[in-house]
Coordinates of C-alpha atoms and ligand atoms in Angstrom, one line a residue:
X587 CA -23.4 25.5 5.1
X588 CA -24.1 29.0 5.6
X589 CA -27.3 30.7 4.8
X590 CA -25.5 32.8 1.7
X591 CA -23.9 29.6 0.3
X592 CA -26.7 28.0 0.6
X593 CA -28.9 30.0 -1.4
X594 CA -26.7 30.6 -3.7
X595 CA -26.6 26.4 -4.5
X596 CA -30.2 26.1 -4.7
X597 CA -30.6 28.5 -7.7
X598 CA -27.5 27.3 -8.9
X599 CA -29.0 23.5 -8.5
X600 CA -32.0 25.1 -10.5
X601 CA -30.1 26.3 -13.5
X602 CA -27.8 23.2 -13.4
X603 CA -29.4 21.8 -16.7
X604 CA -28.9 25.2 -18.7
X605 CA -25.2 25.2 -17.6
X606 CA -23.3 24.0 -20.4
X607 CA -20.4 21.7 -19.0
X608 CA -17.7 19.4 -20.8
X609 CA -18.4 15.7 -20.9
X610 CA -16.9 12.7 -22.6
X611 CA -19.5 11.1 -25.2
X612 CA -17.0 8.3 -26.5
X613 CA -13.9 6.6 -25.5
X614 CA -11.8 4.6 -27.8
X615 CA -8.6 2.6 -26.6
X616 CA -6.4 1.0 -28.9
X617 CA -3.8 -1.4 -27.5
X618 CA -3.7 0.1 -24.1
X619 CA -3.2 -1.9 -21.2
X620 CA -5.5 -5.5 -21.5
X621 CA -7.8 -4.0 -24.3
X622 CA -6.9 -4.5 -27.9
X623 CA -9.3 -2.5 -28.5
X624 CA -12.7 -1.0 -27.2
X625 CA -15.3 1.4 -27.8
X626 CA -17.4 3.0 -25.1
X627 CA -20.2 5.9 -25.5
X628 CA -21.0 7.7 -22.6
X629 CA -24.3 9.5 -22.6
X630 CA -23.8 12.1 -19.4
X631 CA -25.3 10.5 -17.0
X632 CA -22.7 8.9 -14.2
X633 CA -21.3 5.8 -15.9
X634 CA -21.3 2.7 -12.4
X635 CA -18.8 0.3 -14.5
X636 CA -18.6 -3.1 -13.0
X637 CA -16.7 -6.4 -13.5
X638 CA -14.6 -8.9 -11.4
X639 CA -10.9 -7.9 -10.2
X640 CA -8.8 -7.8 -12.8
X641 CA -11.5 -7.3 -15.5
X642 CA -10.2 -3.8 -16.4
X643 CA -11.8 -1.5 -14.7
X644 CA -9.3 0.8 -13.2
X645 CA -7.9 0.5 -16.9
X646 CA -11.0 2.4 -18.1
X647 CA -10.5 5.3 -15.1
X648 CA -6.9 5.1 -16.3
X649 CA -7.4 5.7 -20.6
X650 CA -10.2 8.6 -19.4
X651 CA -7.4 10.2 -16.7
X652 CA -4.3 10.1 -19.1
X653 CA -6.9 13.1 -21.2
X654 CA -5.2 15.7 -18.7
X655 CA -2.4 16.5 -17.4
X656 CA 0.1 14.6 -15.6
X657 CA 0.8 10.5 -15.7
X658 CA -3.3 9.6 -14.2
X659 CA -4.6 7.6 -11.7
X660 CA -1.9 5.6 -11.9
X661 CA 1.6 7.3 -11.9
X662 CA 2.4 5.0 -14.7
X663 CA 5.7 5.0 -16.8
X664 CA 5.0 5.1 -20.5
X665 CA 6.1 2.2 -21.0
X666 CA 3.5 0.2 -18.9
X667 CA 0.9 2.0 -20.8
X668 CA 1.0 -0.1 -24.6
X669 CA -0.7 -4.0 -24.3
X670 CA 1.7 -6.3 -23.6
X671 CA 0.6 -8.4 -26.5
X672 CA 0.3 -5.6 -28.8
X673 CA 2.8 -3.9 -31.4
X674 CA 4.4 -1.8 -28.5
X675 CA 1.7 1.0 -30.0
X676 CA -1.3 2.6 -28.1
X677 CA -3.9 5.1 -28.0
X678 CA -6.7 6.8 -26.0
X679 CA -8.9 9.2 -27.6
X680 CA -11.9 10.7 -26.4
X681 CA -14.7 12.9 -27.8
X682 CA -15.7 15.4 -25.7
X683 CA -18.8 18.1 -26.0
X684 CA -18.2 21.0 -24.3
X685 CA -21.5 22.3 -24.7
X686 CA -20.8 24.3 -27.4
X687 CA -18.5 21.6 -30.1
X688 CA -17.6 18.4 -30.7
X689 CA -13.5 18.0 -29.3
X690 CA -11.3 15.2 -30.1
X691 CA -8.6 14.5 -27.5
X692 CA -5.7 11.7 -28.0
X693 CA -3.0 10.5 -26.2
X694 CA -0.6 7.7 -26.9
X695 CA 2.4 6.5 -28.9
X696 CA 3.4 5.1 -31.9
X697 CA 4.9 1.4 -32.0
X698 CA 7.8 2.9 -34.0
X699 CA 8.6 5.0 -31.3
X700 CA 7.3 4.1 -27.9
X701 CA 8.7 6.4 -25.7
X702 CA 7.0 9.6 -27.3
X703 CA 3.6 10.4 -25.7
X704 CA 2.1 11.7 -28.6
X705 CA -0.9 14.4 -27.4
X706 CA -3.4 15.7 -29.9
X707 CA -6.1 18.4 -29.6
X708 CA -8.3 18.1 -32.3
X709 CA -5.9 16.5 -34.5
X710 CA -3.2 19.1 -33.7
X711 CA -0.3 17.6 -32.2
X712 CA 0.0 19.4 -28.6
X713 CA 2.9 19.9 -26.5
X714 CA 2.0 17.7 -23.8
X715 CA -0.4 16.5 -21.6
X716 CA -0.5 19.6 -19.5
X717 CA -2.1 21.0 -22.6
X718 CA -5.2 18.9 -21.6
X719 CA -5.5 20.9 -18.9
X720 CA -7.0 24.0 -20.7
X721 CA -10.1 21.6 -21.4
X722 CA -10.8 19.2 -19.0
X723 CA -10.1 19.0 -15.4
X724 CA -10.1 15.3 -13.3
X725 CA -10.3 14.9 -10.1
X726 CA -9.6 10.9 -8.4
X727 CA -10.0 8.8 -6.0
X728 CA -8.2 5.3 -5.9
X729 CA -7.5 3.1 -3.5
X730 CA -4.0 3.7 -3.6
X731 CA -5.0 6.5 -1.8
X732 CA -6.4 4.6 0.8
X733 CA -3.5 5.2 3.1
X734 CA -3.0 8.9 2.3
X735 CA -3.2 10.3 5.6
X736 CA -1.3 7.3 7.7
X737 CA 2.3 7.4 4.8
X738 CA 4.9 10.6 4.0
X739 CA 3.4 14.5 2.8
X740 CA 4.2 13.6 -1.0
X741 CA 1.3 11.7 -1.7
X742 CA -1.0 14.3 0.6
X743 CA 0.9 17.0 -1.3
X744 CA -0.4 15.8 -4.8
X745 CA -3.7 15.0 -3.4
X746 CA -3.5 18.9 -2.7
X747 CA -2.1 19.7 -5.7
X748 CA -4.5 18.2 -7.9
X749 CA -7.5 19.7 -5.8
X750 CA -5.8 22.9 -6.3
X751 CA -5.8 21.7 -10.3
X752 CA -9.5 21.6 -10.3
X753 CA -10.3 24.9 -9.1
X754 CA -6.4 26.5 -11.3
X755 CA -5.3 25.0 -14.0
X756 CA -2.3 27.0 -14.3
X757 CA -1.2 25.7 -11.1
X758 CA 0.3 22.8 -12.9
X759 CA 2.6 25.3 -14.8
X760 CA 3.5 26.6 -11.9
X761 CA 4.6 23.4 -10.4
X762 CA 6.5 22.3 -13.0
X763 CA 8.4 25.9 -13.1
X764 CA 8.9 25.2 -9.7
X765 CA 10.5 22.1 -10.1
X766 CA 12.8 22.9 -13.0
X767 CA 14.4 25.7 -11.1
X768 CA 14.8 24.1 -8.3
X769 CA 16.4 21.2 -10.0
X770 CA 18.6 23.7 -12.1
X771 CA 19.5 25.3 -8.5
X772 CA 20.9 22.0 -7.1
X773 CA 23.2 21.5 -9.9
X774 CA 24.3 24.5 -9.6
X775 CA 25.1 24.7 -6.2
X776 CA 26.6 20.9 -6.6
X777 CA 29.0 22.6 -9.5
X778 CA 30.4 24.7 -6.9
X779 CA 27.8 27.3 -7.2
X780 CA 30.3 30.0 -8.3
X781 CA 27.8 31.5 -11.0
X782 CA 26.0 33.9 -8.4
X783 CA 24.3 36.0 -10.7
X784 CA 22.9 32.7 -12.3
X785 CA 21.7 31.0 -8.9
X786 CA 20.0 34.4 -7.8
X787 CA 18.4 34.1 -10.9
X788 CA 17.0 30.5 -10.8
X789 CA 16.1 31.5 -7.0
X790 CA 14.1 33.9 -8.1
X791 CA 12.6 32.2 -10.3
X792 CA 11.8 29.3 -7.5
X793 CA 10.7 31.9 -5.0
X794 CA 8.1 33.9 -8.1
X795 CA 6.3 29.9 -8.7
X796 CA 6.8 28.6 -5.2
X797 CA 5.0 31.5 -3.7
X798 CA 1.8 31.8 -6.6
X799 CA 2.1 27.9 -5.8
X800 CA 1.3 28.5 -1.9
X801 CA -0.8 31.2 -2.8
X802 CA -3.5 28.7 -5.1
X803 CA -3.3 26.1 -2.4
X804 CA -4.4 28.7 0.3
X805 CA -7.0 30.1 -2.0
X806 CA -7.9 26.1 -2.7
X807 CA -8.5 25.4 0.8
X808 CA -10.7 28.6 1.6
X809 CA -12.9 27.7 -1.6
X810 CA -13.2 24.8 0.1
X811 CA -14.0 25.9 3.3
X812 CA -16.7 28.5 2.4
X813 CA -18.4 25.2 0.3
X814 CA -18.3 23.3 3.3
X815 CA -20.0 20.7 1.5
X816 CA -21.8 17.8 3.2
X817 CA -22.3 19.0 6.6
X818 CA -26.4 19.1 6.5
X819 CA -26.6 15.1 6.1
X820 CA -23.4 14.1 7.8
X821 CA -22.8 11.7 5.3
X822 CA -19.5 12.1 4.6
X823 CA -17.8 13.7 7.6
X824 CA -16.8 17.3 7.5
X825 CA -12.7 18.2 7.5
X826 CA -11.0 20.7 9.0
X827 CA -7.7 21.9 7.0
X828 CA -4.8 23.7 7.6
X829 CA -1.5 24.1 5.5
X830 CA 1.5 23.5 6.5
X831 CA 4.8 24.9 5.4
X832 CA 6.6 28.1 5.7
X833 CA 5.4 30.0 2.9
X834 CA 1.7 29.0 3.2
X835 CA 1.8 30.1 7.1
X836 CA 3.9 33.4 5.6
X837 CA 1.2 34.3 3.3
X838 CA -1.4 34.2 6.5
X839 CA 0.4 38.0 7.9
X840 CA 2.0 38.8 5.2
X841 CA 1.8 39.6 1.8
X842 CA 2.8 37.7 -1.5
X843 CA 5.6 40.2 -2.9
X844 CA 7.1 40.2 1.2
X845 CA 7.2 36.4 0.9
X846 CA 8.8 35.9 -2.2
X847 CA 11.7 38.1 -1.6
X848 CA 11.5 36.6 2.2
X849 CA 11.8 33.3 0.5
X850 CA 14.0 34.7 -2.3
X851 CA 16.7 35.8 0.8
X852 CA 15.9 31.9 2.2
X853 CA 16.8 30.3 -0.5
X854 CA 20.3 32.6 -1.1
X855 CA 21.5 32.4 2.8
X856 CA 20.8 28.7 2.9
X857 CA 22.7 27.6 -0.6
X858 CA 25.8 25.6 1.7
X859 CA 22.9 23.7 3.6
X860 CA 21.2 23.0 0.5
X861 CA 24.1 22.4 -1.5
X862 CA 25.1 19.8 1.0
X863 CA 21.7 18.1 2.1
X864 CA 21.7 17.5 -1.7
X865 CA 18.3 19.6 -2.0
X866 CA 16.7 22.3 -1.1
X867 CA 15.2 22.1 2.7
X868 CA 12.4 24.9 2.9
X869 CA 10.0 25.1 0.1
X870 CA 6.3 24.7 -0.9
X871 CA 8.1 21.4 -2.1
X872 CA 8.0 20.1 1.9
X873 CA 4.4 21.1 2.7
X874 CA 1.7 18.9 3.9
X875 CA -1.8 18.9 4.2
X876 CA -3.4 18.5 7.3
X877 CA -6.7 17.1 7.8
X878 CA -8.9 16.8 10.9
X879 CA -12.2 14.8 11.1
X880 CA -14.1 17.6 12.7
X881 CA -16.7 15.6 14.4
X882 CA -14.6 14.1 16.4
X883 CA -11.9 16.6 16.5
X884 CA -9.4 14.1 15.4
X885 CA -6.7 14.0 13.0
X886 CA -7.1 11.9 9.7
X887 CA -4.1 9.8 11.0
X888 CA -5.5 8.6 14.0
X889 CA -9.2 7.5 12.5
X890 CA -10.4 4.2 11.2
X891 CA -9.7 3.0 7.7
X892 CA -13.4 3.6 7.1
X893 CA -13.5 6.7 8.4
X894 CA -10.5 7.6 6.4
X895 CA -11.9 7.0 3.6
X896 CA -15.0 8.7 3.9
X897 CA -12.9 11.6 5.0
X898 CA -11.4 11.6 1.3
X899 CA -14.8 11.4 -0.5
X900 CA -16.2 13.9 1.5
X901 CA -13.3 16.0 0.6
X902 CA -13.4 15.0 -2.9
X903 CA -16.9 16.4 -3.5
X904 CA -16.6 19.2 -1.1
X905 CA -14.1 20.7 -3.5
X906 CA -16.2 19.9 -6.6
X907 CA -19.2 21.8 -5.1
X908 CA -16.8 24.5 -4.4
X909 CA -15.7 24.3 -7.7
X910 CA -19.3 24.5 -9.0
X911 CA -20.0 27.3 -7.2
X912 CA -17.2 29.1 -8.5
X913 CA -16.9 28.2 -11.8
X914 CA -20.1 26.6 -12.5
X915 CA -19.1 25.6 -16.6
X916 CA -15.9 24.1 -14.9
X917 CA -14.9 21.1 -17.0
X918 CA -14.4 19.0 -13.9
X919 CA -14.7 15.1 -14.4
X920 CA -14.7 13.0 -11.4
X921 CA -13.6 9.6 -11.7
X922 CA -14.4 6.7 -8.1
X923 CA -12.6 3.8 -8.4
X924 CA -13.9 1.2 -6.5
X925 CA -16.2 3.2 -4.8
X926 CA -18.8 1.4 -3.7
X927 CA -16.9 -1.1 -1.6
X928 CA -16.3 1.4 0.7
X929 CA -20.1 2.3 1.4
X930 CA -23.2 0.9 2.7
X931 CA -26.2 1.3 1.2
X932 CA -27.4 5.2 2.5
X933 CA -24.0 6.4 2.0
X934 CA -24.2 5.0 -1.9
X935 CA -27.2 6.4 -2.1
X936 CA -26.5 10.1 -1.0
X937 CA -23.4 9.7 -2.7
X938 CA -25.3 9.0 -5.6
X939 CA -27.8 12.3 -5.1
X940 CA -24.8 15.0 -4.2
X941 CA -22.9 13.2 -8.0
X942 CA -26.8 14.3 -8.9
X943 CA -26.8 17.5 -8.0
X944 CA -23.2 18.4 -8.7
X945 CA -23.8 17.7 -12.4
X946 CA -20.2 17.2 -13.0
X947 CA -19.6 13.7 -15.5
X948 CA -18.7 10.9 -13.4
X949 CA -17.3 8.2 -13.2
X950 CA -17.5 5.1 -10.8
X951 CA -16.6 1.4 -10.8
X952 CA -16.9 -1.4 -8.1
X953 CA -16.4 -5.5 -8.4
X954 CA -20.7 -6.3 -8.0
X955 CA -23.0 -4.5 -10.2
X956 CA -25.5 -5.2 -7.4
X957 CA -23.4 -2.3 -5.6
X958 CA -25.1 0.0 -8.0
X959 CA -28.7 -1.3 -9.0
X960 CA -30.3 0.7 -6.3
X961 CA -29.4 3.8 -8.6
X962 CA -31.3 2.3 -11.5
X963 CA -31.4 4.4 -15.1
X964 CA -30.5 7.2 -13.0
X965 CA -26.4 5.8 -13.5
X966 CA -25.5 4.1 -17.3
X967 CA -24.2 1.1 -16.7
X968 CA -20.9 -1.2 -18.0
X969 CA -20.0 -4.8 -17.4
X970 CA -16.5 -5.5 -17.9
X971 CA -15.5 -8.8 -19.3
X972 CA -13.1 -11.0 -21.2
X973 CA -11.7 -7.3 -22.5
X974 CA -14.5 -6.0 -23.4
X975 CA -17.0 -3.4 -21.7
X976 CA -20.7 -3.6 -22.6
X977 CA -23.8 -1.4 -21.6
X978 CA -26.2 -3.1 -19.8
X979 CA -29.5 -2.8 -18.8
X980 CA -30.7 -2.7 -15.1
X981 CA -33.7 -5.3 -14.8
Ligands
ADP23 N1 0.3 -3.2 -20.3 C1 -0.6 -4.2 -20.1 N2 -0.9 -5.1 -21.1 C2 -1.8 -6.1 -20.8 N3 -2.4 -6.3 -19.7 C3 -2.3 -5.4 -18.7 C4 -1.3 -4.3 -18.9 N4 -1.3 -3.6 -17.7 C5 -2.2 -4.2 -16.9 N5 -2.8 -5.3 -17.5 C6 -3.8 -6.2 -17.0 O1 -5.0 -5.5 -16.7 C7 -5.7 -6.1 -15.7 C8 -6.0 -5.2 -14.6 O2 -7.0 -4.4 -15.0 P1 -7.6 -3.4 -14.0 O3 -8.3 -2.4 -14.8 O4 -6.6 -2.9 -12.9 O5 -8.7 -4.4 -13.3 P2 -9.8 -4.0 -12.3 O6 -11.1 -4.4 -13.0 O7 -9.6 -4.9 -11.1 O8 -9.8 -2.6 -12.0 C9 -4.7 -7.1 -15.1 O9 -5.1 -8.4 -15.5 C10 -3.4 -6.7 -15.6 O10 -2.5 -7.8 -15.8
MG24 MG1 -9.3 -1.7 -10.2

């Protein structure tokens, strides 16, 4: 950490409690997954939520995540979302203070009609979950991601995506413009692609997002870079990143109006290639993420499991204390499932202090509550049960 940034945490660390940030006081779930229904109140300080596999844990991660944008921790289809003893009906909704008033955010669908996510802002119906994003921002980490750096760039590219969320959250607009045109440029070019004025068009339109989409996941990973977060304790292991794909390298030389029209010109002299691969070859839609342990001047790929992992956490938190030097009122929540399996006891604990100091609301769960008595009323803490969550009491 440099001397600057430094500096500039420790004041910020000192006026942490006079920054107002966002954070869920109450969940209610209705019918969702194995809860018919529960009621949870958060007070602000990180929630450790324990119970036995299968207790619904991940469920809990899973109401709170589906609050913003996109499908949550898990991916899921709608229609794995309602119980599967229940009317076919669900809902999440969440209070949330954001320091200045009481929100009320809801998400679910009505048993007459199951496959409409119904989203609501205050008891306004919204337009959809990426609406969420103007108020609350999630970052994850699952074990599903476990494997991040060993399978394909999609999964590394979300991972990236979402980081780039935290810090952006246009960049989720962006995407999804992204995606439409290019979708809309494929059928086009499989009708023949005869309507040339219309593909230029929709190529420009890919080459305007794809390029603001490169653009947010460079300025991502320098946020990230000039945080360079847990270095002093080695803790977590520090990460060196690099983009990779053609517009993110572009943008290193040149600048963003050359490489849109450079990718603009791409896109146009490559339509039969395209048009026959049956999608579109080049793109911020092929990039990957590339992450070195720096230590040991290793890529992600070739460490252990373990050191995988703590690879991801330390990346995790690295970009929430870049975000909280940023953007310090940043409605970031972070939610750790099964967290503490992965850690001994000193890396629990400092994982405990940095949640401390970072301020953001959090999140955590794990199969032994023992993995999270050393933290003592500094965490609030949930056993999960028979479908139902309870605060306990550390003895
Ligand atoms: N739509 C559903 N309806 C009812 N039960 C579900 C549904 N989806 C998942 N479950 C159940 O929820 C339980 C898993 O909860 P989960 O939160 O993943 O547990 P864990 O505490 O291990 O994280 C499983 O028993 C699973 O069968
Ligand atoms: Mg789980």
């Amino acid at each position: 950490m440099s001397e600057a940034v430094a500096r500039k945490w420790d004041s910020e660390t000192q006026d942490a409690a006079a920054v107002k940030r966002a954070r869920i006081t109450r969940l209610t779930v209705t019918n969702f997954r194995s809860y018919p229904r529960a009621e949870i109140s958060f007070d602000g300080r990180p929630a450790a939520i324990s119970g036995a596999n299968g207790a619904g844990k991940t469920n809990i991660l899973e109401a709170i995540s589906l609050i913003g944008p996109g499908r949550g921790v898990r991916g899921a289809r709608l229609d794995e979302l309602p119980r599967i003893d229940g009317d076919g009906g669900w809902a999440v909704s969440a209070r949330v203070d954001d320091g200045e008033d009481e929100r009320r955010f809801g998400v679910g669908a009505a048993s007459a009609n199951p496959a409409r996510r119904i989203c609501r802002i205050d008891d306004r119906d919204a337009s959809g979950p990426g609406a969420f994003a103007e108020h609350l921002r999630f970052m994850w980490l699952t074990p599903a991601q476990d494997r991040l750096f060993m399978e394909g760039a999609g999964d590394r590219r979300k991972f990236l995506d979402r980081m780039t969320l935290a810090h952006d959250p246009a960049h989720g607009r962006r995407s999804t413009a992204y995606e439409q045109a290019m979708r809309q440029r494929q059928r086009l070019l499989e009708d023949g692609g005869r309507d040339e004025d219309w593909l230029s068009a929709v190529e420009s339109q890919m080459a305007d997002a794809g390029t603001a989409i490169a653009a947010a996941r460079r300025a991502m990973v320098s946020r990230l870079e000039a945080a360079e977060v847990t270095s002093e304790d080695n803790v977590f292991p520090d990460a060196d990143l690099a983009l990779e794909g053609d517009l993110e390298k572009a943008l290193q030389s040149e600048g963003r109006d050359a490489v849109e029209r450079d990718f603009a010109e791409t896109l146009r002299a490559r339509r039969r290639r395209d048009a026959e691969a049956g999608r579109a070859l080049t793109g911020p839609h092929r990039s990957d993420l590339l992450v070195t342990h720096r230590a040991k001047g290793r890529p992600a790929r070739l460490c252990s499991t373990g050191e995988q992992k703590a690879l991801l956490i330390g990346l995790v938190l690295a970009n929430a204390r870049a975000l909280s030097l940023s953007d310090p009122s940043a409605p970031l929540i972070l939610l750790l499932d099964e967290i503490a399996a992965h850690l001994d006891e000193g890396r629990r604990a400092a994982l405990f202090s940095i949640l401390d100091d970072l301020g953001f609301q959090a999140f955590m769960t794990g199969t032994d509550r023992s993995l999270f008595e050393a933290w003592g009323s500094r965490a609030q803490h949930f056993d999960v049960s028979d479908g139902a969550v309870h605060e306990t009491q550390l003895t």
